[in-house]
């Protein structure tokens, strides 16, 4: 039986779409370096206007697949059962974010045709997913897995190695680190 992996979507497989729309809406030129917290929208003055703008655009039309993600997820898919675990909730408009479900689903089906559509899970609390390995950019989303991999993103770079070690979390700075952990050095994960 194949081991199961949950992979987060935003800032793990894709990035840039939300930031692009923030800059386009505000006529700014922010980069990820301008943010030190998870919620990029905290730098927006007219949040109501931005969310209306966001709903009128598909942010996945403006995102990029992170380097190595496609090829390595395809390789992982041959050895593991892959689940995409992705949130569609925006905390400021929690009751009005269902538009993201369709955008995310269509993006994944189009760009990752080898993934099983039945294994795309939309949720906020990822601790309910019973998988062996979790890959996410938020520590709290790694709960419930034997192997926890924090994918480095703009908002988690300052989490110390000591903190990660205490939590039993490995850090992956790229998809090539994940390839090394899960496809090359798999010895401790096969037990």
PDB file of C-alpha atoms in Angstrom:
ATOM      1  CA  UNK A   1       0.000   0.000   0.000  1.00  0.00           C
ATOM      2  CA  UNK A   2       1.337   3.405  -0.985  1.00  0.00           C
ATOM      3  CA  UNK A   3       2.022   6.001   1.659  1.00  0.00           C
ATOM      4  CA  UNK A   4      -0.187   9.077   1.455  1.00  0.00           C
ATOM      5  CA  UNK A   5       1.063  12.639   1.014  1.00  0.00           C
ATOM      6  CA  UNK A   6      -0.930  15.844   1.444  1.00  0.00           C
ATOM      7  CA  UNK A   7       0.495  18.750  -0.529  1.00  0.00           C
ATOM      8  CA  UNK A   8      -0.727  22.303  -0.026  1.00  0.00           C
ATOM      9  CA  UNK A   9      -1.386  24.398  -3.141  1.00  0.00           C
ATOM     10  CA  UNK A  10      -0.771  28.109  -2.461  1.00  0.00           C
ATOM     11  CA  UNK A  11       2.877  29.035  -1.823  1.00  0.00           C
ATOM     12  CA  UNK A  12       3.843  25.364  -2.158  1.00  0.00           C
ATOM     13  CA  UNK A  13       2.798  24.445  -5.706  1.00  0.00           C
ATOM     14  CA  UNK A  14       1.854  27.908  -6.984  1.00  0.00           C
ATOM     15  CA  UNK A  15       2.721  31.457  -6.091  1.00  0.00           C
ATOM     16  CA  UNK A  16       2.417  35.007  -7.271  1.00  0.00           C
ATOM     17  CA  UNK A  17      -1.226  35.337  -8.313  1.00  0.00           C
ATOM     18  CA  UNK A  18      -2.535  36.966  -5.152  1.00  0.00           C
ATOM     19  CA  UNK A  19       0.443  39.339  -5.009  1.00  0.00           C
ATOM     20  CA  UNK A  20      -0.005  40.224  -8.686  1.00  0.00           C
ATOM     21  CA  UNK A  21      -3.639  41.182  -8.067  1.00  0.00           C
ATOM     22  CA  UNK A  22      -2.739  43.244  -4.979  1.00  0.00           C
ATOM     23  CA  UNK A  23      -0.192  45.196  -7.027  1.00  0.00           C
ATOM     24  CA  UNK A  24      -2.535  45.569  -9.989  1.00  0.00           C
ATOM     25  CA  UNK A  25      -5.394  46.800  -7.789  1.00  0.00           C
ATOM     26  CA  UNK A  26      -3.284  49.288  -5.827  1.00  0.00           C
ATOM     27  CA  UNK A  27      -0.825  50.226  -8.575  1.00  0.00           C
ATOM     28  CA  UNK A  28       2.040  49.127  -6.296  1.00  0.00           C
ATOM     29  CA  UNK A  29       5.143  47.049  -6.889  1.00  0.00           C
ATOM     30  CA  UNK A  30       5.354  44.915  -3.773  1.00  0.00           C
ATOM     31  CA  UNK A  31       7.494  41.801  -3.777  1.00  0.00           C
ATOM     32  CA  UNK A  32       7.339  38.939  -1.285  1.00  0.00           C
ATOM     33  CA  UNK A  33      10.175  40.607   0.622  1.00  0.00           C
ATOM     34  CA  UNK A  34       7.757  43.395   1.590  1.00  0.00           C
ATOM     35  CA  UNK A  35       5.667  40.987   3.685  1.00  0.00           C
ATOM     36  CA  UNK A  36       6.590  39.395   6.983  1.00  0.00           C
ATOM     37  CA  UNK A  37       3.192  37.957   7.895  1.00  0.00           C
ATOM     38  CA  UNK A  38       0.998  35.412   6.151  1.00  0.00           C
ATOM     39  CA  UNK A  39      -1.825  37.807   5.238  1.00  0.00           C
ATOM     40  CA  UNK A  40      -0.663  39.936   2.317  1.00  0.00           C
ATOM     41  CA  UNK A  41      -4.033  41.681   2.261  1.00  0.00           C
ATOM     42  CA  UNK A  42      -3.105  43.458   5.496  1.00  0.00           C
ATOM     43  CA  UNK A  43      -1.216  45.989   3.319  1.00  0.00           C
ATOM     44  CA  UNK A  44      -4.401  46.930   1.430  1.00  0.00           C
ATOM     45  CA  UNK A  45      -6.230  50.068   2.493  1.00  0.00           C
ATOM     46  CA  UNK A  46      -9.446  49.474   0.539  1.00  0.00           C
ATOM     47  CA  UNK A  47     -10.075  45.829   1.405  1.00  0.00           C
ATOM     48  CA  UNK A  48     -13.732  45.920   0.358  1.00  0.00           C
ATOM     49  CA  UNK A  49     -12.750  47.225  -3.086  1.00  0.00           C
ATOM     50  CA  UNK A  50      -9.928  44.710  -3.362  1.00  0.00           C
ATOM     51  CA  UNK A  51     -12.133  41.721  -2.582  1.00  0.00           C
ATOM     52  CA  UNK A  52     -14.629  42.857  -5.207  1.00  0.00           C
ATOM     53  CA  UNK A  53     -11.708  43.134  -7.649  1.00  0.00           C
ATOM     54  CA  UNK A  54     -10.361  39.725  -6.581  1.00  0.00           C
ATOM     55  CA  UNK A  55     -13.713  38.052  -7.222  1.00  0.00           C
ATOM     56  CA  UNK A  56     -13.788  39.553 -10.733  1.00  0.00           C
ATOM     57  CA  UNK A  57     -10.403  38.012 -11.589  1.00  0.00           C
ATOM     58  CA  UNK A  58      -9.002  34.500 -11.502  1.00  0.00           C
ATOM     59  CA  UNK A  59      -5.810  34.802  -9.473  1.00  0.00           C
ATOM     60  CA  UNK A  60      -4.571  31.520 -10.926  1.00  0.00           C
ATOM     61  CA  UNK A  61      -4.367  33.202 -14.332  1.00  0.00           C
ATOM     62  CA  UNK A  62      -1.483  35.205 -12.843  1.00  0.00           C
ATOM     63  CA  UNK A  63       0.339  32.622 -10.745  1.00  0.00           C
ATOM     64  CA  UNK A  64       3.400  30.532 -11.497  1.00  0.00           C
ATOM     65  CA  UNK A  65       4.115  26.912 -10.739  1.00  0.00           C
ATOM     66  CA  UNK A  66       7.036  26.871  -8.327  1.00  0.00           C
ATOM     67  CA  UNK A  67      10.249  25.582  -9.913  1.00  0.00           C
ATOM     68  CA  UNK A  68      10.412  21.799  -9.874  1.00  0.00           C
ATOM     69  CA  UNK A  69       6.874  21.279  -8.525  1.00  0.00           C
ATOM     70  CA  UNK A  70       5.351  19.748 -11.657  1.00  0.00           C
ATOM     71  CA  UNK A  71       8.103  17.210 -12.350  1.00  0.00           C
ATOM     72  CA  UNK A  72       8.634  16.217  -8.732  1.00  0.00           C
ATOM     73  CA  UNK A  73       4.918  15.882  -7.925  1.00  0.00           C
ATOM     74  CA  UNK A  74       4.612  13.707 -11.032  1.00  0.00           C
ATOM     75  CA  UNK A  75       7.453  11.484  -9.740  1.00  0.00           C
ATOM     76  CA  UNK A  76       5.942  11.417  -6.246  1.00  0.00           C
ATOM     77  CA  UNK A  77       2.612  10.384  -7.770  1.00  0.00           C
ATOM     78  CA  UNK A  78       4.229   7.165  -9.000  1.00  0.00           C
ATOM     79  CA  UNK A  79       5.432   6.130  -5.506  1.00  0.00           C
ATOM     80  CA  UNK A  80       2.859   7.737  -3.185  1.00  0.00           C
ATOM     81  CA  UNK A  81      -0.854   8.457  -3.125  1.00  0.00           C
ATOM     82  CA  UNK A  82      -1.054  12.225  -3.539  1.00  0.00           C
ATOM     83  CA  UNK A  83      -3.737  14.442  -2.028  1.00  0.00           C
ATOM     84  CA  UNK A  84      -3.881  18.177  -2.633  1.00  0.00           C
ATOM     85  CA  UNK A  85      -5.121  19.761   0.596  1.00  0.00           C
ATOM     86  CA  UNK A  86      -5.925  23.403  -0.020  1.00  0.00           C
ATOM     87  CA  UNK A  87      -7.904  26.055   1.779  1.00  0.00           C
ATOM     88  CA  UNK A  88     -10.312  28.305  -0.078  1.00  0.00           C
ATOM     89  CA  UNK A  89     -11.094  30.517   2.915  1.00  0.00           C
ATOM     90  CA  UNK A  90     -10.028  34.167   3.047  1.00  0.00           C
ATOM     91  CA  UNK A  91     -10.434  35.223   6.660  1.00  0.00           C
ATOM     92  CA  UNK A  92     -11.748  38.732   5.880  1.00  0.00           C
ATOM     93  CA  UNK A  93     -14.577  37.445   3.665  1.00  0.00           C
ATOM     94  CA  UNK A  94     -15.068  34.001   5.154  1.00  0.00           C
ATOM     95  CA  UNK A  95     -18.684  33.645   3.957  1.00  0.00           C
ATOM     96  CA  UNK A  96     -17.934  34.715   0.394  1.00  0.00           C
ATOM     97  CA  UNK A  97     -14.912  32.739  -0.830  1.00  0.00           C
ATOM     98  CA  UNK A  98     -16.558  29.885  -2.694  1.00  0.00           C
ATOM     99  CA  UNK A  99     -15.382  31.393  -6.010  1.00  0.00           C
ATOM    100  CA  UNK A 100     -11.901  30.065  -5.182  1.00  0.00           C
ATOM    101  CA  UNK A 101     -13.098  26.442  -5.239  1.00  0.00           C
ATOM    102  CA  UNK A 102     -13.745  26.512  -8.975  1.00  0.00           C
ATOM    103  CA  UNK A 103     -10.564  28.470  -9.746  1.00  0.00           C
ATOM    104  CA  UNK A 104      -8.334  26.103  -7.777  1.00  0.00           C
ATOM    105  CA  UNK A 105      -9.968  22.941  -9.091  1.00  0.00           C
ATOM    106  CA  UNK A 106      -9.777  23.977 -12.751  1.00  0.00           C
ATOM    107  CA  UNK A 107      -6.159  25.098 -12.343  1.00  0.00           C
ATOM    108  CA  UNK A 108      -5.082  21.801 -10.797  1.00  0.00           C
ATOM    109  CA  UNK A 109      -6.938  19.644 -13.350  1.00  0.00           C
ATOM    110  CA  UNK A 110      -5.496  21.630 -16.254  1.00  0.00           C
ATOM    111  CA  UNK A 111      -1.898  21.885 -15.024  1.00  0.00           C
ATOM    112  CA  UNK A 112      -1.550  18.570 -13.164  1.00  0.00           C
ATOM    113  CA  UNK A 113      -3.586  16.149 -15.298  1.00  0.00           C
ATOM    114  CA  UNK A 114      -1.956  13.106 -13.678  1.00  0.00           C
ATOM    115  CA  UNK A 115      -3.509  13.907 -10.274  1.00  0.00           C
ATOM    116  CA  UNK A 116      -6.645  12.034  -9.257  1.00  0.00           C
ATOM    117  CA  UNK A 117      -9.479  14.622  -9.101  1.00  0.00           C
ATOM    118  CA  UNK A 118     -10.973  12.633  -6.223  1.00  0.00           C
ATOM    119  CA  UNK A 119      -7.853  13.445  -4.185  1.00  0.00           C
ATOM    120  CA  UNK A 120      -8.283  17.223  -4.324  1.00  0.00           C
ATOM    121  CA  UNK A 121      -9.552  18.247  -0.899  1.00  0.00           C
ATOM    122  CA  UNK A 122     -10.797  21.740  -0.043  1.00  0.00           C
ATOM    123  CA  UNK A 123     -10.650  22.467   3.675  1.00  0.00           C
ATOM    124  CA  UNK A 124      -9.421  24.893   6.278  1.00  0.00           C
ATOM    125  CA  UNK A 125      -8.459  22.528   9.093  1.00  0.00           C
ATOM    126  CA  UNK A 126      -5.939  20.149   7.555  1.00  0.00           C
ATOM    127  CA  UNK A 127      -5.433  18.141  10.746  1.00  0.00           C
ATOM    128  CA  UNK A 128      -8.451  16.011   9.749  1.00  0.00           C
ATOM    129  CA  UNK A 129      -6.567  14.526   6.797  1.00  0.00           C
ATOM    130  CA  UNK A 130      -5.132  11.154   7.753  1.00  0.00           C
ATOM    131  CA  UNK A 131      -1.941  10.977   5.716  1.00  0.00           C
ATOM    132  CA  UNK A 132       1.615   9.841   6.359  1.00  0.00           C
ATOM    133  CA  UNK A 133       3.355  12.974   5.058  1.00  0.00           C
ATOM    134  CA  UNK A 134       2.245  16.607   4.913  1.00  0.00           C
ATOM    135  CA  UNK A 135       3.906  19.372   2.914  1.00  0.00           C
ATOM    136  CA  UNK A 136       2.657  22.865   3.733  1.00  0.00           C
ATOM    137  CA  UNK A 137       3.900  26.411   4.264  1.00  0.00           C
ATOM    138  CA  UNK A 138       2.121  26.741   7.637  1.00  0.00           C
ATOM    139  CA  UNK A 139       3.230  24.770  10.687  1.00  0.00           C
ATOM    140  CA  UNK A 140      -0.296  24.373  12.066  1.00  0.00           C
ATOM    141  CA  UNK A 141      -1.355  22.620   8.842  1.00  0.00           C
ATOM    142  CA  UNK A 142       1.238  19.867   9.403  1.00  0.00           C
ATOM    143  CA  UNK A 143      -0.486  18.398  12.464  1.00  0.00           C
ATOM    144  CA  UNK A 144      -1.515  14.774  12.232  1.00  0.00           C
ATOM    145  CA  UNK A 145       1.257  13.477   9.979  1.00  0.00           C
ATOM    146  CA  UNK A 146       4.211  11.285  10.903  1.00  0.00           C
ATOM    147  CA  UNK A 147       6.467  13.200   8.509  1.00  0.00           C
ATOM    148  CA  UNK A 148       6.012  16.977   8.479  1.00  0.00           C
ATOM    149  CA  UNK A 149       7.677  19.137   5.847  1.00  0.00           C
ATOM    150  CA  UNK A 150       7.510  22.933   6.043  1.00  0.00           C
ATOM    151  CA  UNK A 151       7.880  24.433   2.584  1.00  0.00           C
ATOM    152  CA  UNK A 152       9.760  27.714   2.839  1.00  0.00           C
ATOM    153  CA  UNK A 153       7.662  30.746   1.931  1.00  0.00           C
ATOM    154  CA  UNK A 154       7.936  34.501   2.505  1.00  0.00           C
ATOM    155  CA  UNK A 155       6.062  34.321   5.821  1.00  0.00           C
ATOM    156  CA  UNK A 156       7.902  31.386   7.467  1.00  0.00           C
ATOM    157  CA  UNK A 157      11.559  32.100   6.700  1.00  0.00           C
ATOM    158  CA  UNK A 158      12.220  33.335  10.223  1.00  0.00           C
ATOM    159  CA  UNK A 159      11.068  30.151  11.957  1.00  0.00           C
ATOM    160  CA  UNK A 160      14.226  28.795  13.552  1.00  0.00           C
ATOM    161  CA  UNK A 161      15.721  25.371  12.970  1.00  0.00           C
ATOM    162  CA  UNK A 162      15.438  24.802  16.727  1.00  0.00           C
ATOM    163  CA  UNK A 163      11.677  25.418  16.645  1.00  0.00           C
ATOM    164  CA  UNK A 164      11.254  23.072  13.702  1.00  0.00           C
ATOM    165  CA  UNK A 165      13.361  20.385  15.365  1.00  0.00           C
ATOM    166  CA  UNK A 166      11.279  20.591  18.571  1.00  0.00           C
ATOM    167  CA  UNK A 167       8.135  20.077  16.478  1.00  0.00           C
ATOM    168  CA  UNK A 168       9.679  17.236  14.452  1.00  0.00           C
ATOM    169  CA  UNK A 169       9.422  19.250  11.243  1.00  0.00           C
ATOM    170  CA  UNK A 170      11.817  19.128   8.308  1.00  0.00           C
ATOM    171  CA  UNK A 171      12.274  22.257   6.171  1.00  0.00           C
ATOM    172  CA  UNK A 172      12.244  22.182   2.387  1.00  0.00           C
ATOM    173  CA  UNK A 173      13.550  25.310   0.688  1.00  0.00           C
ATOM    174  CA  UNK A 174      12.605  23.987  -2.747  1.00  0.00           C
ATOM    175  CA  UNK A 175      10.950  21.102  -4.534  1.00  0.00           C
ATOM    176  CA  UNK A 176      14.435  19.664  -5.048  1.00  0.00           C
ATOM    177  CA  UNK A 177      14.730  19.362  -1.255  1.00  0.00           C
ATOM    178  CA  UNK A 178      11.427  17.452  -1.264  1.00  0.00           C
ATOM    179  CA  UNK A 179      12.705  15.222  -4.051  1.00  0.00           C
ATOM    180  CA  UNK A 180      15.765  14.451  -1.959  1.00  0.00           C
ATOM    181  CA  UNK A 181      13.703  13.743   1.183  1.00  0.00           C
ATOM    182  CA  UNK A 182      10.943  11.652  -0.389  1.00  0.00           C
ATOM    183  CA  UNK A 183      12.448  10.079  -3.489  1.00  0.00           C
ATOM    184  CA  UNK A 184      16.182   9.792  -2.857  1.00  0.00           C
ATOM    185  CA  UNK A 185      16.662   9.447   0.924  1.00  0.00           C
ATOM    186  CA  UNK A 186      13.342   7.697   1.649  1.00  0.00           C
ATOM    187  CA  UNK A 187      14.881   5.174   4.095  1.00  0.00           C
ATOM    188  CA  UNK A 188      13.376   6.577   7.330  1.00  0.00           C
ATOM    189  CA  UNK A 189      10.012   7.217   5.664  1.00  0.00           C
ATOM    190  CA  UNK A 190       9.488   3.633   4.553  1.00  0.00           C
ATOM    191  CA  UNK A 191       9.216   2.185   8.039  1.00  0.00           C
TER     192      UNK A 191
END
